[in-house]
Short mmCIF file of C-alpha atoms in Angstrom, two decimals:
data_model
loop_
_atom_site.label_atom_id
_atom_site.label_comp_id
_atom_site.label_asym_id
_atom_site.label_seq_id
_atom_site.Cartn_x
_atom_site.Cartn_y
_atom_site.Cartn_z
CA MET E 1 21.85 -8.96 -33.05
CA SER E 2 22.18 -5.78 -30.99
CA ARG E 3 21.62 -5.61 -27.24
CA VAL E 4 18.54 -3.43 -27.81
CA GLU E 5 17.05 -6.01 -30.16
CA LYS E 6 17.74 -8.76 -27.64
CA ALA E 7 16.08 -6.69 -24.92
CA SER E 8 13.02 -6.12 -27.12
CA ILE E 9 12.72 -9.83 -27.74
CA GLY E 10 13.04 -10.34 -24.00
CA VAL E 11 10.18 -7.94 -23.37
CA ALA E 12 8.00 -9.70 -25.92
CA ALA E 13 8.81 -13.14 -24.55
CA THR E 14 8.07 -12.03 -21.00
CA LEU E 15 4.75 -10.42 -21.88
CA LEU E 16 3.62 -13.27 -24.09
CA MET E 17 4.37 -15.75 -21.32
CA VAL E 18 2.47 -13.57 -18.87
CA MET E 19 -0.55 -13.36 -21.17
CA ALA E 20 -0.62 -17.09 -21.70
CA ALA E 21 -0.29 -17.70 -17.97
CA CYS E 22 -3.09 -15.31 -17.08
CA LEU E 23 -5.50 -17.13 -19.32
CA ASP E 24 -4.53 -20.49 -17.93
CA LEU E 25 -5.12 -19.25 -14.36
CA ASN E 26 -8.24 -17.18 -14.81
CA VAL E 27 -10.42 -19.13 -17.26
CA VAL E 28 -12.10 -22.02 -15.48
CA ASN E 29 -13.82 -24.56 -17.73
CA THR E 30 -14.09 -28.30 -17.24
CA ASN E 31 -13.79 -28.80 -21.00
CA GLU E 32 -10.49 -26.87 -21.05
CA PRO E 33 -11.31 -24.60 -24.00
CA ASP E 34 -8.45 -23.23 -26.02
CA ARG E 35 -7.59 -19.58 -25.68
CA ASP E 36 -9.56 -18.35 -28.70
CA ARG E 37 -12.68 -20.16 -27.56
CA ALA E 38 -12.32 -18.77 -24.02
CA LEU E 39 -12.05 -15.23 -25.35
CA SER E 40 -15.05 -15.69 -27.62
CA SER E 41 -17.39 -16.32 -24.70
CA ALA E 42 -18.91 -13.13 -23.31
CA SER E 43 -19.40 -14.61 -19.85
CA ASP E 44 -15.83 -15.91 -19.72
CA VAL E 45 -14.46 -12.51 -20.71
CA GLU E 46 -16.55 -10.86 -18.00
CA SER E 47 -15.19 -13.38 -15.48
CA LEU E 48 -11.66 -12.76 -16.72
CA ILE E 49 -12.01 -9.03 -16.09
CA SER E 50 -13.94 -9.20 -12.82
CA GLY E 51 -11.57 -11.81 -11.39
CA THR E 52 -8.66 -9.40 -11.43
CA PHE E 53 -9.97 -7.64 -8.31
CA ARG E 54 -9.18 -10.72 -6.25
CA THR E 55 -5.58 -10.61 -7.50
CA TRP E 56 -5.39 -6.94 -6.56
CA TRP E 57 -6.91 -7.57 -3.12
CA ASN E 58 -4.40 -10.33 -2.40
CA LEU E 59 -1.56 -7.96 -3.27
CA GLN E 60 -3.05 -5.18 -1.15
CA GLN E 61 -3.78 -7.38 1.86
CA GLY E 62 -1.78 -10.60 1.39
CA ARG E 63 1.67 -11.90 2.21
CA ALA E 64 3.45 -9.80 -0.41
CA PRO E 65 4.42 -7.04 -0.59
CA GLY E 66 2.72 -5.57 2.51
CA PRO E 67 4.55 -7.19 5.45
CA ALA E 68 8.01 -6.39 4.05
CA MET E 69 6.95 -2.81 3.34
CA SER E 70 5.67 -2.51 6.90
CA ALA E 71 9.14 -3.47 8.12
CA LEU E 72 10.76 -0.94 5.76
CA ALA E 73 8.54 1.72 7.30
CA ASP E 74 9.48 0.74 10.90
CA GLU E 75 5.79 0.14 11.48
CA HIS E 76 6.08 -3.57 12.22
CA SER E 77 9.06 -5.32 13.78
CA GLY E 78 9.86 -8.99 13.23
CA SER E 79 13.15 -10.84 13.37
CA GLN E 80 11.83 -13.84 11.42
CA GLY E 81 12.91 -14.28 7.82
CA ASN E 82 9.36 -14.92 6.63
CA TYR E 83 7.75 -12.31 4.40
CA GLY E 84 11.04 -10.37 4.26
CA PHE E 85 10.57 -9.00 7.79
CA GLN E 86 14.11 -9.52 9.03
CA ASP E 87 15.99 -8.23 6.00
CA GLN E 88 13.80 -5.18 5.42
CA GLY E 89 13.82 -4.24 9.11
CA VAL E 90 17.53 -4.77 9.68
CA GLU E 91 19.60 -1.98 11.27
CA PRO E 92 21.63 -0.32 9.94
CA PRO E 93 19.41 -0.61 6.87
CA ALA E 94 20.76 -2.71 4.00
CA ALA E 95 20.01 -2.75 0.29
CA ILE E 96 17.06 -4.79 -0.96
CA ILE E 97 18.27 -8.28 -1.83
CA ASN E 98 17.44 -8.60 -5.53
CA GLU E 99 18.59 -12.12 -6.34
CA THR E 100 16.66 -14.85 -8.12
CA ALA E 101 17.55 -17.48 -5.51
CA TYR E 102 16.66 -15.31 -2.49
CA GLN E 103 14.02 -17.20 -0.52
CA TRP E 104 12.16 -14.18 0.82
CA GLY E 105 12.31 -12.09 -2.34
CA TYR E 106 8.71 -12.79 -3.33
CA TRP E 107 7.69 -9.40 -1.94
CA VAL E 108 9.54 -7.85 -4.90
CA TYR E 109 8.84 -10.54 -7.50
CA ASP E 110 5.21 -11.55 -6.88
CA PRO E 111 3.62 -8.09 -7.25
CA TRP E 112 5.50 -7.50 -10.51
CA LEU E 113 4.47 -10.84 -12.00
CA LEU E 114 0.87 -10.91 -10.77
CA THR E 115 0.17 -7.27 -11.63
CA ASN E 116 1.44 -7.60 -15.20
CA ARG E 117 -0.41 -10.89 -15.54
CA ALA E 118 -3.64 -9.17 -14.47
CA LEU E 119 -3.04 -6.28 -16.87
CA ALA E 120 -2.56 -8.81 -19.65
CA SER E 121 -5.89 -10.46 -18.74
CA ILE E 122 -7.67 -7.11 -18.88
CA ARG E 123 -6.02 -6.26 -22.20
CA ASN E 124 -7.12 -9.54 -23.71
CA GLY E 125 -10.64 -9.12 -22.40
CA LEU E 126 -11.11 -5.59 -23.70
CA GLN E 127 -9.66 -6.50 -27.08
CA ALA E 128 -12.02 -9.47 -27.32
CA ILE E 129 -15.05 -7.30 -26.54
CA LYS E 130 -14.08 -4.88 -29.28
CA ASP E 131 -12.69 -7.20 -31.95
CA GLN E 132 -15.34 -9.90 -31.61
CA ASN E 133 -18.21 -7.54 -30.87
CA LEU E 134 -19.04 -9.53 -27.76
CA LYS E 135 -22.34 -8.85 -26.02
CA ILE E 136 -22.19 -9.20 -22.26
CA GLY E 137 -25.67 -9.40 -20.81
CA ALA E 138 -28.86 -8.98 -22.83
CA ASN E 139 -27.90 -7.31 -26.12
CA GLY E 140 -24.66 -6.08 -24.56
CA ALA E 141 -26.35 -4.25 -21.68
CA ASP E 142 -23.48 -5.14 -19.33
CA ASN E 143 -20.64 -4.16 -21.67
CA PRO E 144 -20.28 -0.69 -20.09
CA ARG E 145 -19.99 -2.26 -16.62
CA ALA E 146 -17.26 -4.67 -17.74
CA GLN E 147 -15.39 -1.92 -19.55
CA ALA E 148 -15.63 0.53 -16.62
CA PHE E 149 -14.50 -2.16 -14.20
CA ALA E 150 -11.59 -3.00 -16.49
CA LYS E 151 -10.52 0.64 -16.49
CA LEU E 152 -10.73 0.80 -12.69
CA MET E 153 -8.54 -2.26 -12.35
CA GLN E 154 -6.05 -0.98 -14.93
CA GLY E 155 -5.76 2.21 -12.90
CA LEU E 156 -5.24 0.35 -9.64
CA PHE E 157 -2.70 -2.09 -11.06
CA LEU E 158 -0.70 0.54 -12.95
CA GLY E 159 -0.86 2.75 -9.87
CA ASN E 160 0.66 0.03 -7.71
CA ILE E 161 3.50 -0.51 -10.19
CA ALA E 162 4.21 3.22 -10.04
CA LEU E 163 4.13 3.19 -6.23
CA GLN E 164 6.46 0.23 -5.74
CA TYR E 165 8.92 0.12 -8.66
CA ASP E 166 11.20 2.64 -10.32
CA ARG E 167 9.67 1.89 -13.75
CA GLY E 168 7.23 -0.38 -15.51
CA PHE E 169 5.32 -1.31 -18.65
CA ILE E 170 2.06 0.33 -19.67
CA LEU E 171 0.22 -2.71 -20.95
CA ASP E 172 -3.35 -2.11 -22.07
CA GLU E 173 -5.75 -2.84 -24.91
CA THR E 174 -4.07 -0.29 -27.21
CA VAL E 175 -0.93 -2.43 -27.33
CA ASP E 176 -1.06 -4.54 -30.49
CA ASP E 177 2.54 -5.69 -30.48
CA PRO E 178 4.13 -6.40 -27.08
CA ILE E 179 7.56 -6.43 -28.74
CA LYS E 180 7.32 -2.66 -29.03
CA LEU E 181 6.66 -2.11 -25.33
CA LYS E 182 9.39 -0.29 -23.44
CA LEU E 183 9.95 0.30 -19.77
CA VAL E 184 9.04 3.83 -18.71
CA PRO E 185 9.65 5.76 -15.46
CA TYR E 186 7.20 5.45 -12.58
CA THR E 187 5.95 8.98 -13.23
CA GLU E 188 4.68 7.95 -16.68
CA VAL E 189 3.13 4.78 -15.28
CA MET E 190 1.29 6.87 -12.68
CA ALA E 191 0.03 9.28 -15.34
CA ALA E 192 -1.37 6.28 -17.22
CA ALA E 193 -2.99 4.98 -14.02
CA ARG E 194 -4.75 8.27 -13.39
CA LYS E 195 -5.96 8.36 -17.00
CA LYS E 196 -7.51 4.90 -16.59
CA LEU E 197 -9.33 5.96 -13.41
CA ALA E 198 -10.71 9.00 -15.22
CA GLU E 199 -11.90 6.76 -18.07
CA ALA E 200 -13.61 4.48 -15.54
CA ARG E 201 -15.46 7.49 -14.10
CA THR E 202 -16.60 8.63 -17.54
CA LEU E 203 -17.95 5.21 -18.45
CA ALA E 204 -19.74 4.81 -15.10
CA ALA E 205 -21.30 8.25 -15.33
CA ALA E 206 -22.62 7.58 -18.82
CA THR E 207 -24.32 4.26 -18.03
CA PRO E 208 -25.44 3.46 -14.46
CA PHE E 209 -24.85 -0.11 -13.34
CA THR E 210 -24.41 -2.31 -10.29
CA ILE E 211 -21.20 -4.18 -9.50
CA PRO E 212 -22.42 -7.62 -8.36
CA GLY E 213 -21.50 -9.16 -5.07
CA GLY E 214 -18.47 -11.39 -5.58
CA TRP E 215 -16.57 -8.98 -7.81
CA MET E 216 -15.23 -6.75 -5.03
CA GLY E 217 -15.85 -8.89 -2.00
CA THR E 218 -19.30 -10.05 -1.00
CA ASP E 219 -21.07 -6.69 -1.35
CA ALA E 220 -22.63 -5.10 -4.42
CA TYR E 221 -21.83 -1.49 -5.39
CA SER E 222 -23.72 1.12 -7.37
CA SER E 223 -22.04 3.03 -10.17
CA ALA E 224 -22.29 6.16 -7.97
CA THR E 225 -20.18 4.46 -5.29
CA PHE E 226 -17.88 3.13 -8.01
CA ILE E 227 -17.23 6.70 -9.17
CA LYS E 228 -16.42 7.77 -5.61
CA LEU E 229 -13.89 4.95 -5.38
CA THR E 230 -12.09 6.18 -8.50
CA TYR E 231 -11.76 9.65 -7.00
CA SER E 232 -10.47 8.39 -3.66
CA TYR E 233 -7.97 5.98 -5.14
CA GLU E 234 -6.68 8.69 -7.44
CA ALA E 235 -6.22 11.00 -4.44
CA ARG E 236 -4.27 8.28 -2.62
CA LEU E 237 -2.08 7.48 -5.61
CA MET E 238 -1.26 11.13 -6.30
CA ALA E 239 0.11 11.62 -2.79
CA ALA E 240 1.70 8.21 -2.27
CA VAL E 241 3.76 8.15 -5.47
CA ALA E 242 6.18 10.82 -4.18
CA ARG E 243 9.62 9.40 -3.35
CA THR E 244 11.00 12.40 -1.46
CA PRO E 245 9.73 15.42 0.51
CA ALA E 246 10.40 17.59 -2.55
CA GLU E 247 8.22 15.36 -4.73
CA ARG E 248 5.50 15.25 -2.07
CA ALA E 249 5.46 19.03 -1.78
CA ALA E 250 5.19 19.31 -5.59
CA VAL E 251 2.02 17.19 -5.75
CA ASP E 252 -1.02 19.02 -7.12
CA TRP E 253 -2.68 19.29 -3.72
CA ASN E 254 -5.68 21.20 -4.98
CA THR E 255 -6.54 18.26 -7.22
CA VAL E 256 -5.90 15.81 -4.38
CA LEU E 257 -8.32 17.81 -2.25
CA SER E 258 -10.92 17.94 -5.02
CA ASN E 259 -10.67 14.19 -5.58
CA ALA E 260 -10.88 13.41 -1.87
CA ASN E 261 -13.93 15.65 -1.51
CA GLN E 262 -15.65 13.74 -4.32
CA GLY E 263 -14.56 10.40 -2.94
CA ILE E 264 -15.87 7.79 -0.53
CA THR E 265 -18.27 8.61 2.27
CA ALA E 266 -17.99 5.16 3.88
CA ASP E 267 -15.01 2.86 4.39
CA PHE E 268 -14.26 0.53 1.49
CA GLY E 269 -13.07 -3.03 1.90
CA VAL E 270 -14.24 -6.62 2.08
CA ASN E 271 -16.43 -8.54 4.50
CA LEU E 272 -14.30 -11.59 5.19
CA ASP E 273 -15.77 -15.03 4.63
CA GLY E 274 -13.89 -17.12 7.19
CA PRO E 275 -10.53 -18.84 7.64
CA SER E 276 -11.01 -21.03 4.56
CA GLY E 277 -12.82 -18.38 2.54
CA VAL E 278 -11.85 -16.53 -0.61
CA TRP E 279 -11.05 -13.17 1.00
CA GLN E 280 -7.92 -13.20 3.16
CA ILE E 281 -5.89 -10.56 5.02
CA GLN E 282 -2.39 -11.83 5.80
CA LEU E 283 -1.18 -8.23 6.20
CA LYS E 284 -3.70 -7.62 8.97
CA ASP E 285 -3.19 -11.07 10.49
CA PHE E 286 0.00 -10.00 12.29
CA GLN E 287 -1.91 -9.16 15.45
CA GLY E 288 -1.69 -10.35 19.07
CA ILE E 289 1.19 -12.09 20.77
CA GLY E 290 3.11 -13.23 17.66
CA SER E 291 4.27 -9.84 16.39
CA ASP E 292 5.57 -6.48 17.58
CA VAL E 293 4.59 -2.94 16.82
CA ASP E 294 7.84 -1.16 16.01
CA LEU E 295 8.89 1.23 18.77
CA ALA E 296 9.53 3.86 16.10
CA LEU E 297 5.78 4.00 15.38
CA LEU E 298 4.81 4.50 19.02
CA GLY E 299 7.90 6.41 20.16
CA PRO E 300 6.84 9.98 19.35
CA SER E 301 4.07 9.65 21.94
CA ASP E 302 6.54 8.82 24.74
CA GLN E 303 6.96 11.28 27.63
CA SER E 304 9.87 9.56 29.38
CA GLY E 305 12.56 10.49 26.87
CA GLY E 306 13.07 6.79 26.26
CA TYR E 307 12.37 6.98 22.55
CA SER E 308 14.92 9.74 21.89
CA LYS E 309 17.53 7.76 23.82
CA TRP E 310 16.64 4.56 21.98
CA GLU E 311 17.08 6.18 18.56
CA ALA E 312 20.40 7.75 19.66
CA THR E 313 21.76 4.35 20.74
CA PRO E 314 23.79 2.22 18.29
CA SER E 315 21.57 -0.45 16.76
CA ALA E 316 23.40 -3.38 18.35
CA GLN E 317 22.87 -1.88 21.81
CA LYS E 318 19.22 -0.83 21.62
CA ILE E 319 17.19 -2.08 24.58
CA ALA E 320 13.38 -2.05 24.43
CA PHE E 321 11.78 0.61 26.61
CA ILE E 322 8.31 1.13 28.08
CA ILE E 323 6.15 3.84 26.54
CA ASP E 324 4.75 6.48 28.89
CA THR E 325 2.00 8.40 27.10
CA ASP E 326 -1.40 9.98 27.51
CA ASP E 327 -2.47 8.53 24.15
CA ARG E 328 -5.08 5.95 25.10
CA ARG E 329 -4.73 4.25 21.75
CA ILE E 330 -1.33 2.99 22.96
CA HIS E 331 -1.96 2.19 26.61
CA GLY E 332 -4.58 2.69 29.30
CA ALA E 333 -4.34 4.49 32.61
CA THR E 334 -0.97 2.86 33.35
CA PRO E 335 1.81 1.97 30.88
CA THR E 336 0.93 -1.72 31.12
CA ASP E 337 -2.82 -1.38 30.67
CA PRO E 338 -4.04 -2.22 27.15
CA GLY E 339 -4.66 0.60 24.72
CA VAL E 340 -7.32 0.69 22.04
CA TYR E 341 -4.91 -0.24 19.20
CA VAL E 342 -1.93 -1.65 21.09
CA HIS E 343 -1.55 -4.08 23.99
CA TYR E 344 1.41 -4.22 26.35
CA ARG E 345 3.08 -7.62 26.60
CA PRO E 346 5.48 -8.35 29.50
CA THR E 347 7.39 -10.96 27.51
CA ILE E 348 9.93 -10.14 24.79
CA ILE E 349 9.38 -12.58 21.93
CA GLN E 350 12.09 -11.57 19.44
CA PRO E 351 15.43 -13.42 19.99
CA GLY E 352 18.12 -10.97 21.05
CA GLU E 353 20.79 -12.67 18.98
CA ARG E 354 19.00 -11.60 15.81
CA GLY E 355 19.17 -7.95 16.81
CA LEU E 356 18.07 -6.17 19.96
CA TYR E 357 16.45 -3.44 17.87
CA TYR E 358 13.74 -5.89 16.75
CA GLN E 359 12.51 -6.23 20.32
CA GLY E 360 9.55 -4.51 21.93
CA ASN E 361 6.70 -5.13 24.35
CA TYR E 362 3.78 -4.07 22.19
CA ALA E 363 1.36 -6.27 20.26
CA PRO E 364 -0.70 -4.80 17.41
CA TRP E 365 -4.43 -4.91 18.08
CA TRP E 366 -5.89 -2.89 15.20
CA TYR E 367 -7.46 -5.94 13.52
CA TRP E 368 -7.42 -8.45 16.35
CA ASP E 369 -10.96 -9.74 15.85
CA GLN E 370 -10.58 -10.23 12.09
CA ALA E 371 -7.20 -11.91 12.53
CA GLN E 372 -8.53 -14.34 15.11
CA THR E 373 -11.79 -15.29 13.41
CA GLY E 374 -11.32 -14.71 9.70
CA PHE E 375 -14.62 -12.82 9.74
CA GLY E 376 -15.51 -9.14 9.91
CA PHE E 377 -14.95 -6.08 7.77
CA ALA E 378 -11.40 -5.52 6.49
CA PRO E 379 -10.89 -2.03 5.05
CA ASP E 380 -8.53 -1.14 2.25
CA MET E 381 -9.49 2.53 2.28
CA THR E 382 -11.14 4.57 5.01
CA VAL E 383 -12.87 7.90 5.33
CA THR E 384 -10.25 8.69 7.98
CA GLU E 385 -7.45 8.20 5.44
CA MET E 386 -9.19 10.57 3.04
CA GLY E 387 -9.53 13.07 5.89
CA PHE E 388 -5.77 13.04 6.43
CA LEU E 389 -5.22 13.70 2.72
CA LYS E 390 -7.57 16.66 2.96
CA ALA E 391 -5.72 17.89 6.03
CA GLU E 392 -2.38 17.62 4.29
CA ALA E 393 -3.76 19.48 1.28
CA TYR E 394 -4.99 22.29 3.52
CA ILE E 395 -1.62 22.56 5.29
CA ARG E 396 0.29 22.61 2.02
CA THR E 397 -2.01 25.26 0.55
CA ASN E 398 -1.72 27.51 3.63
CA ARG E 399 -5.19 26.82 5.06
CA ARG E 400 -3.99 25.19 8.24
CA ASP E 401 -7.10 25.89 10.27
CA LEU E 402 -9.16 23.78 7.88
CA ALA E 403 -6.88 20.81 8.54
CA LEU E 404 -7.64 20.70 12.26
CA PRO E 405 -11.00 18.87 12.23
CA PHE E 406 -9.46 15.94 10.35
CA ILE E 407 -6.33 15.79 12.51
CA ASN E 408 -8.24 16.09 15.77
CA ALA E 409 -11.23 13.84 15.09
CA ARG E 410 -9.89 10.50 16.33
CA ARG E 411 -7.02 12.02 18.28
CA VAL E 412 -9.56 13.46 20.71
CA ALA E 413 -12.34 10.86 20.48
CA VAL E 414 -10.17 7.73 20.65
CA GLY E 415 -6.79 8.89 21.92
CA LYS E 416 -8.33 11.17 24.58
CA LEU E 417 -5.70 13.81 23.75
CA PRO E 418 -6.09 17.60 23.68
CA PRO E 419 -6.81 18.95 20.20
CA ALA E 420 -3.92 20.20 18.10
CA THR E 421 -3.83 23.84 16.96
CA VAL E 422 -2.42 25.46 13.84
CA ASP E 423 0.92 25.55 15.65
CA GLY E 424 0.86 21.85 16.46
CA VAL E 425 0.73 20.52 20.03
CA SER E 426 1.84 21.98 23.33
CA GLY E 427 1.96 21.31 27.06
CA ALA E 428 4.11 19.43 29.51
CA ARG E 429 2.97 16.05 28.11
CA CYS E 430 2.41 16.91 24.47
CA VAL E 431 1.74 14.13 21.97
CA PRO E 432 3.47 13.72 19.64
CA ARG E 433 6.98 14.94 20.22
CA SER E 434 9.49 15.88 17.56
CA ALA E 435 11.55 12.81 18.36
CA GLY E 436 13.46 10.11 16.52
CA LEU E 437 12.33 9.56 12.96
CA LEU E 438 9.53 12.12 13.30
CA LYS E 439 12.15 14.80 14.03
CA LYS E 440 13.27 14.45 10.39
CA ALA E 441 10.01 16.12 9.28
CA SER E 442 10.87 19.46 10.91
CA ALA E 443 13.90 21.69 10.45
CA THR E 444 12.89 23.91 13.37
CA ARG E 445 11.58 21.67 16.17
CA ALA E 446 14.34 20.34 18.43
CA GLU E 447 14.63 16.69 19.44
CA GLY E 448 11.99 16.03 22.08
CA ALA E 449 10.14 19.31 21.58
CA CYS E 450 6.39 19.41 21.01
CA ALA E 451 5.57 18.61 17.38
CA ASP E 452 4.45 21.12 14.77
CA LEU E 453 1.23 20.66 12.83
CA MET E 454 2.69 18.61 9.96
CA GLN E 455 4.50 16.32 12.40
CA THR E 456 1.25 15.91 14.30
CA LEU E 457 -0.57 14.97 11.10
CA ILE E 458 2.14 12.40 10.29
CA TYR E 459 1.87 10.84 13.74
CA GLU E 460 -1.91 10.77 13.70
CA LYS E 461 -2.05 9.28 10.21
CA GLN E 462 0.45 6.55 11.08
CA ILE E 463 -1.47 5.55 14.21
CA GLU E 464 -4.87 5.64 12.53
CA THR E 465 -3.96 3.89 9.24
CA ALA E 466 -1.48 1.25 10.47
CA TYR E 467 -1.72 -2.01 8.50
CA LEU E 468 -4.35 -0.47 6.22
CA TYR E 469 -2.93 -1.64 2.87
CA ALA E 470 0.38 -2.79 1.44
CA GLY E 471 2.88 0.06 1.60
CA SER E 472 0.59 2.59 3.27
CA SER E 473 3.12 3.60 5.91
CA TRP E 474 6.20 3.17 3.68
CA TYR E 475 4.83 5.39 0.93
CA ASP E 476 3.93 8.11 3.41
CA HIS E 477 7.23 8.00 5.28
CA ARG E 478 9.31 8.39 2.12
CA GLY E 479 7.27 11.40 1.05
CA PHE E 480 7.38 12.98 4.51
CA GLY E 481 11.14 12.33 4.78
CA THR E 482 10.72 10.21 7.91
CA LEU E 483 12.10 6.89 6.68
CA ARG E 484 15.05 5.56 8.63
CA THR E 485 18.32 6.62 6.98
CA GLY E 486 19.33 3.97 4.48
CA ARG E 487 15.89 2.44 3.96
CA ALA E 488 15.07 1.96 0.27
CA TYR E 489 12.26 4.18 -0.95
CA GLN E 490 11.42 2.18 -4.07
CA CYS E 491 11.96 -1.31 -5.45
CA PRO E 492 14.07 -2.44 -8.38
CA LEU E 493 12.58 -4.65 -11.05
CA PRO E 494 13.02 -8.34 -10.09
CA ALA E 495 16.35 -9.88 -11.04
CA VAL E 496 14.75 -12.69 -13.02
CA ASP E 497 12.98 -10.22 -15.32
CA LEU E 498 16.03 -8.02 -15.69
CA ASP E 499 17.85 -11.13 -16.86
CA LEU E 500 15.16 -11.83 -19.45
CA LEU E 501 15.33 -8.22 -20.62
CA GLY E 502 19.09 -8.38 -20.99
CA GLU E 503 19.51 -5.57 -18.47
CA PRO E 504 21.99 -5.42 -15.57
CA ILE E 505 20.65 -6.44 -12.19
CA TYR E 506 20.49 -3.55 -9.74
CA THR E 507 19.01 -2.72 -6.37
CA PHE E 508 18.18 0.14 -4.03
CA GLY E 509 18.75 1.09 -0.41
CA GLY E 510 21.48 0.76 2.16
CA VAL E 511 23.08 3.70 3.94
CA GLY E 512 24.49 5.96 1.23
CA GLY E 513 23.05 3.72 -1.51
CA PRO E 514 20.84 4.63 -4.48
CA SER E 515 17.19 5.43 -3.78
CA ALA E 516 17.88 5.32 -0.06
CA ALA E 517 16.48 7.67 2.57
CA PRO E 518 19.01 10.30 3.64
#
């Protein structure tokens, strides 16, 4: 038997196991029906499809992959091994550890497994509706809702595979024989994701419906709002998929702008239901005294020169410094007064022996109330995020003046900073400065100089969308070219699956390594 044949059998075995597992996990019945019986029940198929949103939410907001990606982006700093913090935030950056026995590798493995499992559930559900002529609701009145929701979730799951991994499977209801499935590049997976979102829009436009409370959190959603969500998520995916500044510049920004303009008009997320509830937010739980905001996130606002010096210092010798800024989101009237999003902490909590570069004095406060109580609204997408995509589209299509309202909105209202202009920022205490990692986004602004308009957008977006969803900062930094040199900008497929596929195990990242930031 050839290696290709063995690999094909490996693909089939993996997918069949995933499909069997998804049914076992998603179909709840005290009589334990067999698979055929479960898929012959219209209500069970609807539950199978609608239940995939919870899987997606847990990946967007849960323990994996978000915290590790936050460390890769130098957004969050933690020296603990948990969640992959220490290894992804290490300096100098190292390659992603892609080993089956690696304790903290679930940030690479879990999304791959759970996403493909969910796609298999959706495939089975859609095939059952078609092949068995299932009628969901009275005389099939709710079939269009189930099918549109399935398409939305296919788009979101495929989109996340394209964002995180270098390649993936396109598993949907058109696949009759999983043995024939092949891995394809992330660009093809993203094209498939966008197609699914467009199909969801078409179905929702043809037959109005209401998404019940419980499907996407506790709230119900009209089909009109559903359509807006498909536009906004497509806009996000189109921009975030870029691995390099060249790829980001090549994005169809006119379509991104069009999608964003047709997208959400209110923040989208979940109203949390308490510490023991269904809807959880581990990604946003890293607030208060137990975690640090990375100094690289706050540094461009600093007026003391401390950030430039810190980045120029060898990693083993980096000493935490105090931010001096006029940005009231970071601190109040004095450097130790609390800011709106960040609170100064006099005590260093990261052990120096694990790496001085992990240390800082700043606690994240973006989602303090939700983290402490388990209640409150937790966004996955905001109108502010869409505004930054519009601003970027205007800059990249040479309409810089139209970008200013989106860049300046919260900068002025919350940060209490002077508005940026088409040339960026200026003045003796300009925020941000072209410093440290942000300097990498400009070929013309010197270290410590006032930032240009694109650098200002990058800074504002990072401050305003911190901890928003898994990978939000990492995906942006790779596309803007502001990742720390050596940080991986995409994930390999998990070692255990590569083994099953008969493919060599590989990885990304590390200074000078493959798929690593220059």
